[in-house]
Coordinates of C-alpha atoms in Angstrom, one line a residue:
X1 CA 0.0 0.0 0.0
X2 CA 2.9 2.4 0.8
X3 CA 4.3 1.7 -2.6
X4 CA 0.9 2.3 -4.3
X5 CA 0.5 5.7 -2.5
X6 CA 4.2 6.6 -2.9
X7 CA 4.6 7.2 0.8
X8 CA 6.4 5.6 3.8
X9 CA 5.0 2.9 5.9
X10 CA 5.0 5.3 8.8
X11 CA 2.7 7.6 6.8
X12 CA 0.4 4.8 6.0
X13 CA 0.2 3.8 9.6
X14 CA -0.6 7.4 10.7
X15 CA -3.4 7.6 8.2
X16 CA -4.9 4.2 9.0
X17 CA -4.7 5.0 12.7
X18 CA -5.9 8.6 12.3
X19 CA -2.6 10.0 13.6
X20 CA -1.3 13.5 13.5
X21 CA 1.2 15.2 11.1
X22 CA -0.4 14.1 7.9
X23 CA -1.5 16.7 5.3
X24 CA -5.0 16.4 3.8
X25 CA -3.5 15.7 0.3
X26 CA -1.3 12.9 1.7
X27 CA -4.2 11.5 3.6
X28 CA -6.3 11.4 0.4
X29 CA -3.5 9.6 -1.5
X30 CA -3.3 6.9 1.1
X31 CA -7.1 6.5 1.2
X32 CA -7.2 6.2 -2.6
X33 CA -4.6 3.4 -2.4
X34 CA -6.6 1.7 0.4
X35 CA -9.7 1.8 -1.8
X36 CA -7.9 0.6 -4.9
X37 CA -6.2 -2.4 -3.1
X38 CA -9.3 -3.2 -1.0
X39 CA -7.3 -3.1 2.3
X40 CA -9.3 -3.8 5.4
X41 CA -7.6 -3.0 8.8
X42 CA -7.5 -5.9 11.2
X43 CA -9.5 -4.5 14.1
X44 CA -8.2 -7.0 16.7
X45 CA -4.6 -6.2 15.8
X46 CA -5.2 -2.5 15.9
X47 CA -6.7 -2.8 19.4
X48 CA -3.8 -4.9 20.7
X49 CA -1.3 -2.4 19.3
X50 CA -2.7 0.6 21.1
X51 CA -5.3 2.0 23.4
X52 CA -7.9 2.7 20.7
X53 CA -10.8 0.4 19.9
X54 CA -11.8 2.2 16.7
X55 CA -15.4 1.9 17.8
X56 CA -18.1 4.4 18.7
X57 CA -21.3 3.5 20.4
X58 CA -24.6 5.5 20.0
X59 CA -27.1 5.2 22.8
X60 CA -30.7 5.6 21.5
X61 CA -34.1 5.5 23.4
X62 CA -35.3 1.9 23.5
X63 CA -39.1 2.1 23.8
X64 CA -40.0 4.5 20.9
X65 CA -37.4 3.0 18.6
X66 CA -38.7 -0.6 19.0
X67 CA -42.3 0.5 18.9
X68 CA -41.8 2.1 15.5
X69 CA -39.8 -0.8 14.1
X70 CA -42.4 -3.4 15.3
X71 CA -45.2 -1.3 13.8
X72 CA -43.4 -1.4 10.4
X73 CA -43.0 2.4 10.4
X74 CA -39.2 2.4 10.9
X75 CA -37.5 5.3 12.6
X76 CA -36.6 8.1 10.3
X77 CA -34.8 9.9 13.1
X78 CA -32.5 6.9 13.7
X79 CA -32.0 6.6 10.0
X80 CA -30.8 10.2 9.7
X81 CA -28.6 9.9 12.7
X82 CA -26.9 6.8 11.2
X83 CA -26.7 8.6 7.8
X84 CA -24.6 11.3 9.5
X85 CA -22.4 9.1 11.8
X86 CA -21.6 6.0 9.8
X87 CA -19.9 7.6 6.8
X88 CA -17.8 9.8 9.1
X89 CA -16.8 6.7 11.0
X90 CA -16.0 4.8 7.8
X91 CA -13.8 7.7 6.6
X92 CA -11.3 7.0 9.4
X93 CA -11.6 3.3 9.8
X94 CA -14.0 3.4 12.7
X95 CA -17.2 1.4 13.3
X96 CA -20.5 2.5 14.9
X97 CA -22.7 0.4 17.1
X98 CA -26.2 1.3 18.0
X99 CA -27.4 0.3 21.5
X100 CA -30.9 0.8 22.8
X101 CA -31.3 1.9 26.4
X102 CA -34.4 2.1 28.6
X103 CA -33.9 5.2 30.8
X104 CA -36.5 3.9 33.3
X105 CA -34.9 0.5 33.7
X106 CA -33.5 -0.4 37.1
X107 CA -30.6 -2.1 35.3
X108 CA -29.8 1.0 33.1
X109 CA -26.4 1.6 34.6
X110 CA -25.6 -2.1 34.8
X111 CA -26.2 -2.3 31.1
X112 CA -24.0 0.7 30.4
X113 CA -21.2 -0.7 32.4
X114 CA -21.5 -4.0 30.5
X115 CA -21.3 -2.2 27.2
X116 CA -18.3 -0.1 28.2
X117 CA -16.5 -3.1 29.7
X118 CA -17.0 -5.4 26.8
X119 CA -16.6 -3.0 23.9
X120 CA -14.2 -0.4 25.2
X121 CA -15.5 2.3 22.8
X122 CA -13.4 5.3 22.0
X123 CA -16.5 7.4 22.6
X124 CA -20.3 7.5 23.1
X125 CA -22.9 9.5 21.2
X126 CA -25.8 10.3 23.5
X127 CA -29.1 11.0 21.8
X128 CA -32.2 12.4 23.5
X129 CA -33.4 11.8 26.2
X130 CA -30.1 10.1 27.3
X131 CA -28.2 13.2 26.3
X132 CA -30.0 15.0 29.2
X133 CA -29.6 12.3 31.8
X134 CA -27.1 13.5 34.4
X135 CA -26.7 10.0 35.8
X136 CA -25.5 8.6 32.5
X137 CA -23.1 11.5 32.0
X138 CA -21.8 11.0 35.5
X139 CA -21.3 7.3 34.8
X140 CA -19.4 8.0 31.5
X141 CA -17.2 10.5 33.2
X142 CA -16.4 8.1 36.0
X143 CA -15.4 5.5 33.5
X144 CA -13.4 8.1 31.6
X145 CA -15.3 7.6 28.3
X146 CA -15.5 10.6 26.0
X147 CA -19.0 11.5 24.9
X148 CA -20.9 13.8 22.6
X149 CA -24.5 14.9 23.3
X150 CA -27.1 15.5 20.6
X151 CA -29.9 18.0 21.6
X152 CA -28.7 18.1 25.2
X153 CA -30.9 20.8 26.7
X154 CA -29.6 23.8 28.5
X155 CA -29.3 22.7 32.1
X156 CA -26.0 20.8 31.9
X157 CA -23.0 22.2 30.0
X158 CA -20.8 19.2 30.3
X159 CA -19.3 17.3 27.4
X160 CA -19.4 18.1 23.7
X161 CA -22.9 19.4 22.8
X162 CA -24.3 19.4 19.3
X163 CA -27.7 21.0 18.8
X164 CA -29.9 23.2 16.7
X165 CA -31.8 26.2 18.1
X166 CA -35.2 24.5 18.7
X167 CA -36.7 27.6 20.3
X168 CA -35.8 29.8 17.3
X169 CA -37.1 27.1 14.9
X170 CA -40.5 27.2 16.6
X171 CA -40.4 31.0 16.5
X172 CA -39.8 30.9 12.8
X173 CA -42.6 28.4 12.2
X174 CA -45.0 30.4 14.2
X175 CA -44.1 33.7 12.5
X176 CA -44.6 32.1 9.2
X177 CA -48.2 31.4 10.1
X178 CA -48.7 34.8 11.8
X179 CA -47.4 36.5 8.6
X180 CA -50.0 34.6 6.6
X181 CA -52.7 36.1 8.9
X182 CA -53.3 33.2 11.3
X183 CA -54.0 34.0 15.0
X184 CA -55.7 30.9 16.2
X185 CA -52.7 28.5 16.1
X186 CA -52.6 25.2 17.8
X187 CA -49.4 23.6 19.0
X188 CA -48.7 19.9 19.6
X189 CA -45.8 19.2 22.0
X190 CA -43.6 16.2 22.1
X191 CA -42.8 14.0 25.1
X192 CA -42.0 15.9 28.3
X193 CA -38.9 13.8 28.7
X194 CA -37.2 15.5 25.8
X195 CA -35.8 19.0 26.3
X196 CA -36.6 19.9 22.7
X197 CA -40.3 19.7 23.6
X198 CA -40.0 22.5 26.2
X199 CA -37.8 24.6 23.9
X200 CA -40.2 24.4 21.0
X201 CA -43.2 25.3 23.1
X202 CA -41.3 28.3 24.6
X203 CA -40.5 29.5 21.0
X204 CA -44.2 29.2 20.0
X205 CA -45.3 31.2 23.1
X206 CA -42.6 33.9 22.5
X207 CA -43.6 34.4 18.9
X208 CA -47.3 34.6 19.7
X209 CA -46.6 37.1 22.5
X210 CA -44.4 39.3 20.3
X211 CA -47.3 39.4 17.8
X212 CA -49.8 40.3 20.5
X213 CA -51.7 37.1 19.7
X214 CA -53.4 35.3 22.6
X215 CA -53.1 31.6 23.1
X216 CA -56.2 29.7 24.4
X217 CA -55.0 27.0 26.8
X218 CA -56.9 24.3 24.9
X219 CA -54.9 25.1 21.7
X220 CA -51.8 23.6 23.2
X221 CA -51.8 19.8 23.4
X222 CA -49.3 17.9 25.5
X223 CA -48.4 14.6 23.8
X224 CA -45.8 12.3 22.4
X225 CA -43.9 12.4 19.1
X226 CA -46.0 9.5 17.8
X227 CA -48.8 9.1 15.2
X228 CA -51.2 7.9 17.8
X229 CA -50.6 11.1 19.9
X230 CA -51.2 13.2 16.9
X231 CA -54.6 11.5 16.3
X232 CA -55.7 12.2 19.9
X233 CA -54.5 15.8 19.8
X234 CA -56.2 16.4 16.4
X235 CA -59.5 15.0 17.7
X236 CA -59.4 17.3 20.7
X237 CA -58.6 20.4 18.7
X238 CA -61.2 19.7 16.0
X239 CA -63.9 19.2 18.7
X240 CA -63.5 22.8 19.9
X241 CA -66.2 25.4 19.2
X242 CA -63.5 27.7 17.9
X243 CA -60.8 25.3 16.5
X244 CA -57.4 26.6 15.3
X245 CA -57.0 27.7 11.7
X246 CA -53.4 26.4 11.8
X247 CA -51.4 23.8 13.7
X248 CA -47.7 23.3 14.4
X249 CA -46.8 19.7 15.2
X250 CA -43.6 18.7 17.0
X251 CA -42.9 15.7 14.8
X252 CA -43.7 14.5 11.3
X253 CA -45.7 11.6 12.7
X254 CA -47.9 14.0 14.6
X255 CA -48.4 16.1 11.5
X256 CA -49.3 13.2 9.3
X257 CA -51.9 12.1 11.9
X258 CA -53.4 15.6 11.8
X259 CA -53.5 15.5 8.0
X260 CA -55.3 12.1 8.1
X261 CA -57.8 13.2 10.8
X262 CA -58.5 16.5 8.9
X263 CA -59.5 14.4 5.8
X264 CA -61.8 12.3 8.0
X265 CA -63.5 15.4 9.3
X266 CA -64.0 16.8 5.7
X267 CA -61.4 19.6 6.3
X268 CA -59.2 20.7 3.4
X269 CA -55.5 21.3 4.1
X270 CA -54.5 24.0 3.5
X271 CA -57.8 25.8 2.7
X272 CA -59.4 25.0 6.0
X273 CA -56.3 24.3 8.1
X274 CA -52.6 25.2 7.6
X275 CA -50.2 22.7 9.0
X276 CA -46.4 22.8 9.8
X277 CA -44.3 19.9 10.9
X278 CA -40.9 19.4 12.7
X279 CA -38.0 17.3 11.4
X280 CA -38.9 17.0 7.6
X281 CA -38.3 13.3 7.2
X282 CA -38.9 11.9 3.6
X283 CA -42.6 11.1 4.0
X284 CA -43.4 14.7 4.6
X285 CA -42.4 15.9 1.1
X286 CA -44.6 13.1 -0.5
X287 CA -47.7 13.7 1.6
X288 CA -50.8 15.3 0.0
X289 CA -50.3 18.2 0.2
X290 CA -46.6 18.2 0.8
X291 CA -46.1 19.7 4.3
X292 CA -44.3 22.9 5.2
X293 CA -41.7 21.8 7.8
X294 CA -38.7 22.7 9.9
X295 CA -35.9 20.7 8.5
X296 CA -33.9 19.3 11.4
X297 CA -30.1 18.8 10.8
X298 CA -30.1 15.4 12.4
X299 CA -27.5 13.8 10.0
X300 CA -25.2 16.8 10.3
X301 CA -25.4 16.8 14.1
X302 CA -24.5 13.1 14.2
X303 CA -21.7 13.6 11.8
X304 CA -20.3 16.4 13.9
X305 CA -20.6 14.3 17.1
X306 CA -18.8 11.4 15.5
X307 CA -16.1 13.8 14.2
X308 CA -15.5 15.3 17.7
X309 CA -14.9 11.8 19.2
X310 CA -12.8 10.5 16.3
X311 CA -10.6 13.6 16.4
X312 CA -9.7 12.6 20.0
X313 CA -11.5 15.3 21.9
X314 CA -11.5 13.8 25.4
X315 CA -12.8 14.5 28.9
X316 CA -9.8 16.7 29.7
X317 CA -10.8 19.4 27.2
X318 CA -12.0 22.7 28.7
X319 CA -15.7 23.4 28.5
X320 CA -16.8 24.9 25.3
X321 CA -20.0 26.4 23.9
X322 CA -22.3 24.0 22.1
X323 CA -22.0 23.4 18.4
X324 CA -25.2 24.9 17.0
X325 CA -26.1 23.8 13.4
X326 CA -28.6 25.6 11.2
X327 CA -32.2 24.5 10.6
X328 CA -34.4 25.5 7.6
X329 CA -38.0 26.3 7.2
X330 CA -39.1 24.5 4.0
X331 CA -42.3 26.1 2.8
X332 CA -44.6 23.8 0.8
X333 CA -48.3 23.5 0.0
X334 CA -49.8 23.0 3.5
X335 CA -49.7 26.7 4.6
X336 CA -51.8 29.5 3.2
X337 CA -53.7 32.5 4.6
X338 CA -56.8 31.6 6.7
X339 CA -60.3 31.8 5.2
X340 CA -61.9 35.3 5.8

């Protein structure tokens, strides 16, 4: 391989092991030779030769993930997270393993210890709500395992934090509806276990207050991120004497549920009801009508989290501000001015 790339064996070793003192051009030459020759590093040998395991582990929420998989709906959030993290790991010879954790299990910390002891990962990616769990963070720090937190909330500044501005995203979605002339706007929250649910609701309330628009308590529906929760919330809102003319849903599944229930009620979207979703997973663009949505940078966040861990940022690094990635409001056919 060194001959193919025209470099020394030491340079090849530094590239394969993600070492320092290698230019980007040299790194690309070695990687091109690796691709051409079909070289696959021996993971066992690499682990015996040093302290690295070349493995990252992502902790994801067990119950909702399994519920969606068993229902045949998959999990677009998990898919986007893997889309961001796996190619970044592949680039530097790392592997990514997904582990499902039940935050309410009495054996939660026992399972984490077993994972860390058996796999010895170079780092852990914490996804919500585990990225907000102080006890998990304490455990990883005690075990001296580097970690990166996706959507971590604002009450704990430890570790590497990768986020989007959920509050401002909700502000932008609400202002879009206000600019169209809507004043009766419903809001469907996600699970109270997730910090993003509170942040999005705060953004909605702030935008409505700035516009001098009152919020009837019954227009805000506490729920989960699921389709079933969206159905229940839609039924409650449509049963009101003065239902909202627009709804912001905190997940794509909720929004699709509202869309289905509106059709059952004989309501036209967007003529009778404008609708905005959060996340912008693939089904949203292909719904009828295609839904206006906040595009969440899930893949980019996971890629950044993996990069931080691969680049060797450890627990001894000084605290730093969170890495905030941009979101986008994608305007489609589900939002128009209300009927006069």
